[in-house]
Amino acid sequence: KGHIITNFHVVKDSSNIKFLYDDEETEAKLIASDQQLDLALLKTKIKNKNYIKFSNKSPQKTQNILVAGFPFGKAISDDLKITGGIINSLKGIGNNTSMLQIDATILPGSSGGPIVDKKNGSLVAVSTMSLNKDATKHAFGTESENTNFGIKSSQVKDFLEANKLKVSIKKNKFKLSELEKSTVFLICK
């Protein structure tokens, strides 16, 4: 219905939010946000028939996942990049149970992108952050390796429902084309 989920930190200082859809820049409006969860809800006039559905199962350690995003924006290319890995932990930094930890790469430009189950394509989490290698080197004497975090889909579902949006449960097989058509490149100015 024209809704886009992303991270609050992606759009918080933006007065003009657009996204690429069919090679055209289209306007989006911020309609809700949760700074603590780092989630933002955008609305646009375009109603894409492809969208990522929710699973009716909770995430599990060692679950195979895919992360979709646009690391480093158009500096590399405007093509959606997909990395893979597993869920390492069902908690984030400081035992934050609204997050999970993954080993799939999340780089700047991937924030707000979907983390989906590799088998069925349902939403597992929304990419949010990575541990900074310099900070871990300073704090622990060693650089972190692919220590990345996402906001659990259950939190995203609660956020959407609190904003009066209905959530769909995934029932069909995973198609890469659905992931590609459901993930958009945001331009925030």
Tab-separated table of N, CA and C in Angstrom, residues 44-144:
chain	number	residue	atom	x	y	z
A	44	THR	N	4.414	6.417	0.318
A	44	THR	CA	4.506	6.938	-1.032
A	44	THR	C	3.220	6.625	-1.784
A	45	LYS	N	3.037	7.254	-2.922
A	45	LYS	CA	1.835	7.017	-3.717
A	45	LYS	C	1.913	5.711	-4.499
A	46	ILE	N	3.113	5.183	-4.697
A	46	ILE	CA	3.274	3.945	-5.466
A	46	ILE	C	2.883	2.755	-4.599
A	47	LYS	N	2.077	1.882	-5.151
A	47	LYS	CA	1.654	0.671	-4.450
A	47	LYS	C	2.276	-0.530	-5.152
A	48	ASN	N	3.442	-0.948	-4.681
A	48	ASN	CA	4.178	-2.063	-5.263
A	48	ASN	C	3.473	-3.374	-4.922
A	49	LYS	N	3.268	-4.236	-5.919
A	49	LYS	CA	2.612	-5.517	-5.641
A	49	LYS	C	3.558	-6.501	-4.955
A	50	ASN	N	4.862	-6.224	-4.986
A	50	ASN	CA	5.840	-7.080	-4.305
A	50	ASN	C	6.221	-6.472	-2.966
A	51	TYR	N	6.198	-7.288	-1.939
A	51	TYR	CA	6.630	-6.836	-0.627
A	51	TYR	C	7.090	-8.048	0.175
A	52	ILE	N	7.869	-7.782	1.190
A	52	ILE	CA	8.413	-8.855	2.023
A	52	ILE	C	7.404	-9.157	3.117
A	53	LYS	N	7.065	-10.407	3.236
A	53	LYS	CA	6.076	-10.823	4.224
A	53	LYS	C	6.776	-11.298	5.494
A	54	PHE	N	6.010	-11.387	6.558
A	54	PHE	CA	6.528	-11.815	7.851
A	54	PHE	C	6.399	-13.323	8.006
A	55	SER	N	7.283	-13.897	8.801
A	55	SER	CA	7.196	-15.315	9.148
A	55	SER	C	6.346	-15.455	10.394
A	56	ASN	N	5.738	-16.610	10.574
A	56	ASN	CA	5.017	-16.859	11.830
A	56	ASN	C	5.911	-17.602	12.813
A	57	LYS	N	7.210	-17.707	12.496
A	57	LYS	CA	8.179	-18.375	13.373
A	57	LYS	C	9.198	-17.366	13.895
A	58	SER	N	9.659	-17.588	15.105
A	58	SER	CA	10.696	-16.742	15.688
A	58	SER	C	12.056	-17.102	15.089
A	59	PRO	N	12.971	-16.119	15.020
A	59	PRO	CA	14.309	-16.419	14.502
A	59	PRO	C	15.044	-17.404	15.412
A	60	GLN	N	15.966	-18.160	14.825
A	60	GLN	CA	16.722	-19.176	15.566
A	60	GLN	C	18.223	-18.992	15.327
A	61	LYS	N	19.041	-19.304	16.321
A	61	LYS	CA	20.495	-19.306	16.126
A	61	LYS	C	20.836	-20.286	15.010
A	62	THR	N	21.812	-19.933	14.207
A	62	THR	CA	22.326	-20.670	13.031
A	62	THR	C	21.359	-20.669	11.855
A	63	GLN	N	20.244	-19.953	11.937
A	63	GLN	CA	19.320	-19.846	10.814
A	63	GLN	C	20.024	-19.140	9.649
A	64	ASN	N	19.915	-19.693	8.451
A	64	ASN	CA	20.515	-19.089	7.266
A	64	ASN	C	19.696	-17.879	6.827
A	65	ILE	N	20.416	-16.766	6.593
A	65	ILE	CA	19.739	-15.522	6.232
A	65	ILE	C	20.433	-14.854	5.045
A	66	LEU	N	19.707	-13.952	4.398
A	66	LEU	CA	20.235	-13.084	3.356
A	66	LEU	C	19.982	-11.641	3.771
A	67	VAL	N	20.930	-10.761	3.470
A	67	VAL	CA	20.793	-9.335	3.760
A	67	VAL	C	20.832	-8.593	2.436
A	68	ALA	N	19.835	-7.747	2.198
A	68	ALA	CA	19.769	-6.970	0.959
A	68	ALA	C	19.951	-5.494	1.269
A	69	GLY	N	20.712	-4.821	0.424
A	69	GLY	CA	20.918	-3.394	0.625
A	69	GLY	C	21.748	-2.782	-0.479
A	70	PHE	N	22.110	-1.539	-0.259
A	70	PHE	CA	22.873	-0.778	-1.238
A	70	PHE	C	24.128	-0.208	-0.570
A	71	PRO	N	25.084	-1.089	-0.166
A	71	PRO	CA	26.276	-0.600	0.524
A	71	PRO	C	27.036	0.430	-0.304
A	72	PHE	N	27.370	1.531	0.347
A	72	PHE	CA	28.081	2.662	-0.252
A	72	PHE	C	27.296	3.311	-1.390
A	73	GLY	N	25.986	3.119	-1.367
A	73	GLY	CA	25.113	3.788	-2.323
A	73	GLY	C	25.473	3.530	-3.768
A	74	LYS	N	25.375	4.561	-4.585
A	74	LYS	CA	25.652	4.430	-6.015
A	74	LYS	C	27.143	4.498	-6.329
A	75	ALA	N	27.982	4.703	-5.308
A	75	ALA	CA	29.423	4.777	-5.557
A	75	ALA	C	29.933	3.481	-6.177
A	76	ILE	N	29.303	2.363	-5.845
A	76	ILE	CA	29.683	1.080	-6.439
A	76	ILE	C	28.759	0.783	-7.612
A	77	SER	N	27.467	0.747	-7.365
A	77	SER	CA	26.464	0.586	-8.433
A	77	SER	C	25.083	0.742	-7.819
A	78	ASP	N	24.075	0.895	-8.677
A	78	ASP	CA	22.711	1.021	-8.179
A	78	ASP	C	22.016	-0.339	-8.093
A	79	ASP	N	22.776	-1.415	-8.280
A	79	ASP	CA	22.247	-2.770	-8.209
A	79	ASP	C	22.138	-3.214	-6.749
A	80	LEU	N	21.069	-3.884	-6.392
A	80	LEU	CA	20.898	-4.410	-5.043
A	80	LEU	C	21.983	-5.441	-4.758
A	81	LYS	N	22.637	-5.310	-3.610
A	81	LYS	CA	23.661	-6.277	-3.203
A	81	LYS	C	23.078	-7.186	-2.135
A	82	ILE	N	23.424	-8.469	-2.198
A	82	ILE	CA	22.908	-9.443	-1.250
A	82	ILE	C	24.075	-10.210	-0.653
A	83	THR	N	24.117	-10.244	0.683
A	83	THR	CA	25.118	-11.047	1.386
A	83	THR	C	24.386	-12.133	2.159
A	84	GLY	N	25.103	-13.158	2.545
A	84	GLY	CA	24.497	-14.262	3.268
A	84	GLY	C	25.264	-14.595	4.524
A	85	GLY	N	24.597	-15.277	5.424
A	85	GLY	CA	25.231	-15.692	6.663
A	85	GLY	C	24.231	-16.412	7.540
A	86	ILE	N	24.491	-16.354	8.832
A	86	ILE	CA	23.611	-16.987	9.810
A	86	ILE	C	23.323	-16.021	10.951
A	87	ILE	N	22.300	-16.361	11.724
A	87	ILE	CA	22.028	-15.632	12.967
A	87	ILE	C	22.977	-16.193	14.015
A	88	ASN	N	23.762	-15.306	14.631
A	88	ASN	CA	24.735	-15.703	15.642
A	88	ASN	C	24.178	-15.649	17.060
A	89	SER	N	23.280	-14.697	17.298
A	89	SER	CA	22.739	-14.504	18.637
A	89	SER	C	21.351	-13.889	18.526
A	90	LEU	N	20.509	-14.204	19.480
A	90	LEU	CA	19.162	-13.646	19.512
A	90	LEU	C	19.089	-12.387	20.369
A	91	LYS	N	20.264	-11.830	20.696
A	91	LYS	CA	20.355	-10.594	21.462
A	91	LYS	C	21.366	-9.666	20.803
A	92	GLY	N	21.146	-8.354	20.988
A	92	GLY	CA	22.067	-7.348	20.478
A	92	GLY	C	22.965	-6.838	21.579
A	93	ILE	N	23.581	-5.697	21.328
A	93	ILE	CA	24.506	-5.080	22.283
A	93	ILE	C	23.789	-4.813	23.600
A	94	GLY	N	24.438	-5.138	24.719
A	94	GLY	CA	23.855	-4.923	26.047
A	94	GLY	C	22.667	-5.818	26.324
A	95	ASN	N	22.647	-7.016	25.723
A	95	ASN	CA	21.548	-7.975	25.888
A	95	ASN	C	20.210	-7.445	25.376
A	96	ASN	N	20.249	-6.570	24.380
A	96	ASN	CA	19.045	-5.989	23.801
A	96	ASN	C	18.271	-7.074	23.051
A	97	THR	N	17.125	-7.479	23.585
A	97	THR	CA	16.347	-8.569	22.988
A	97	THR	C	15.485	-8.126	21.807
A	98	SER	N	15.473	-6.835	21.494
A	98	SER	CA	14.758	-6.384	20.302
A	98	SER	C	15.626	-6.546	19.050
A	99	MET	N	16.894	-6.927	19.259
A	99	MET	CA	17.826	-7.092	18.155
A	99	MET	C	18.344	-8.523	18.096
A	100	LEU	N	18.971	-8.834	16.952
A	100	LEU	CA	19.709	-10.080	16.826
A	100	LEU	C	21.036	-9.767	16.157
A	101	GLN	N	21.994	-10.696	16.321
A	101	GLN	CA	23.321	-10.523	15.749
A	101	GLN	C	23.497	-11.500	14.589
A	102	ILE	N	24.085	-11.005	13.500
A	102	ILE	CA	24.330	-11.840	12.326
A	102	ILE	C	25.778	-11.690	11.871
A	103	ASP	N	26.246	-12.655	11.066
A	103	ASP	CA	27.593	-12.536	10.525
A	103	ASP	C	27.603	-12.133	9.051
A	104	ALA	N	26.443	-11.950	8.446
A	104	ALA	CA	26.373	-11.430	7.075
A	104	ALA	C	26.765	-9.957	7.116
A	105	THR	N	27.473	-9.517	6.119
A	105	THR	CA	28.008	-8.165	6.089
A	105	THR	C	26.911	-7.107	5.970
A	106	ILE	N	27.007	-6.102	6.840
A	106	ILE	CA	26.184	-4.895	6.752
A	106	ILE	C	27.156	-3.729	6.686
A	107	LEU	N	27.086	-2.962	5.610
A	107	LEU	CA	27.960	-1.808	5.414
A	107	LEU	C	27.115	-0.548	5.324
A	108	PRO	N	27.730	0.637	5.453
A	108	PRO	CA	26.963	1.868	5.269
A	108	PRO	C	26.212	1.826	3.934
A	109	GLY	N	24.921	2.129	3.982
A	109	GLY	CA	24.073	2.027	2.794
A	109	GLY	C	23.176	0.806	2.849
A	110	SER	N	23.479	-0.105	3.768
A	110	SER	CA	22.637	-1.289	3.959
A	110	SER	C	21.604	-1.063	5.050
A	111	SER	N	21.780	-0.018	5.837
A	111	SER	CA	20.861	0.275	6.936
A	111	SER	C	19.432	0.371	6.438
A	112	GLY	N	18.525	-0.244	7.192
A	112	GLY	CA	17.118	-0.215	6.844
A	112	GLY	C	16.704	-1.280	5.856
A	113	GLY	N	17.663	-2.040	5.361
A	113	GLY	CA	17.374	-3.095	4.401
A	113	GLY	C	16.884	-4.360	5.087
A	114	PRO	N	16.258	-5.243	4.323
A	114	PRO	CA	15.714	-6.466	4.917
A	114	PRO	C	16.760	-7.543	5.171
A	115	ILE	N	16.555	-8.263	6.258
A	115	ILE	CA	17.267	-9.513	6.537
A	115	ILE	C	16.190	-10.581	6.447
A	116	VAL	N	16.328	-11.495	5.491
A	116	VAL	CA	15.277	-12.483	5.241
A	116	VAL	C	15.797	-13.902	5.420
A	117	ASP	N	14.879	-14.812	5.690
A	117	ASP	CA	15.197	-16.229	5.767
A	117	ASP	C	15.619	-16.693	4.370
A	118	LYS	N	16.740	-17.393	4.293
A	118	LYS	CA	17.272	-17.813	2.997
A	118	LYS	C	16.364	-18.814	2.292
A	119	LYS	N	15.638	-19.593	3.054
A	119	LYS	CA	14.808	-20.642	2.462
A	119	LYS	C	13.468	-20.112	1.957
A	120	ASN	N	12.776	-19.308	2.784
A	120	ASN	CA	11.429	-18.894	2.376
A	120	ASN	C	11.268	-17.397	2.109
A	121	GLY	N	12.318	-16.600	2.326
A	121	GLY	CA	12.266	-15.177	2.008
A	121	GLY	C	11.475	-14.309	2.956
A	122	SER	N	11.022	-14.861	4.089
A	122	SER	CA	10.254	-14.055	5.047
A	122	SER	C	11.190	-13.157	5.857
A	123	LEU	N	10.635	-12.044	6.343
A	123	LEU	CA	11.427	-11.074	7.090
A	123	LEU	C	11.879	-11.647	8.430
A	124	VAL	N	13.166	-11.573	8.699
A	124	VAL	CA	13.746	-11.995	9.964
A	124	VAL	C	14.077	-10.763	10.808
A	125	ALA	N	14.575	-9.713	10.124
A	125	ALA	CA	14.983	-8.496	10.822
A	125	ALA	C	15.200	-7.385	9.800
A	126	VAL	N	15.464	-6.172	10.320
A	126	VAL	CA	15.830	-5.024	9.504
A	126	VAL	C	17.253	-4.633	9.903
A	127	SER	N	18.142	-4.541	8.915
A	127	SER	CA	19.544	-4.181	9.169
A	127	SER	C	19.622	-2.850	9.886
A	128	THR	N	20.507	-2.774	10.891
A	128	THR	CA	20.615	-1.511	11.604
A	128	THR	C	22.041	-1.040	11.848
A	129	MET	N	22.989	-1.938	12.183
A	129	MET	CA	24.321	-1.454	12.530
A	129	MET	C	25.366	-2.562	12.516
A	130	SER	N	26.632	-2.126	12.517
A	130	SER	CA	27.781	-3.017	12.623
A	130	SER	C	28.681	-2.505	13.730
A	131	LEU	N	29.417	-3.415	14.341
A	131	LEU	CA	30.428	-2.970	15.294
A	131	LEU	C	31.562	-2.327	14.513
A	132	ASN	N	32.047	-1.211	14.989
A	132	ASN	CA	33.142	-0.502	14.361
A	132	ASN	C	34.462	-1.199	14.691
A	133	LYS	N	35.234	-1.548	13.662
A	133	LYS	CA	36.494	-2.275	13.866
A	133	LYS	C	37.491	-1.478	14.695
A	134	ASP	N	37.569	-0.159	14.478
A	134	ASP	CA	38.491	0.671	15.252
A	134	ASP	C	38.093	0.710	16.723
A	135	ALA	N	36.787	0.796	16.985
A	135	ALA	CA	36.305	0.836	18.370
A	135	ALA	C	36.578	-0.480	19.087
A	136	THR	N	36.363	-1.612	18.411
A	136	THR	CA	36.635	-2.901	19.065
A	136	THR	C	38.132	-3.122	19.240
A	137	LYS	N	38.937	-2.617	18.318
A	137	LYS	CA	40.396	-2.726	18.446
A	137	LYS	C	40.851	-1.949	19.677
A	138	HIS	N	40.289	-0.761	19.856
A	138	HIS	CA	40.633	0.074	21.004
A	138	HIS	C	40.138	-0.556	22.316
A	139	ALA	N	38.907	-1.055	22.334
A	139	ALA	CA	38.299	-1.587	23.561
A	139	ALA	C	38.798	-2.978	23.937
A	140	PHE	N	39.026	-3.842	22.917
A	140	PHE	CA	39.327	-5.243	23.204
A	140	PHE	C	40.683	-5.712	22.674
A	141	GLY	N	41.379	-4.830	21.955
A	141	GLY	CA	42.687	-5.197	21.426
A	141	GLY	C	42.623	-5.988	20.119
A	142	THR	N	41.435	-6.168	19.574
A	142	THR	CA	41.295	-6.875	18.304
A	142	THR	C	40.115	-6.291	17.518
A	143	GLU	N	40.212	-6.354	16.207
A	143	GLU	CA	39.136	-5.849	15.370
A	143	GLU	C	38.005	-6.865	15.299
A	144	SER	N	36.780	-6.360	15.269
A	144	SER	CA	35.622	-7.242	15.111
A	144	SER	C	35.551	-7.738	13.670
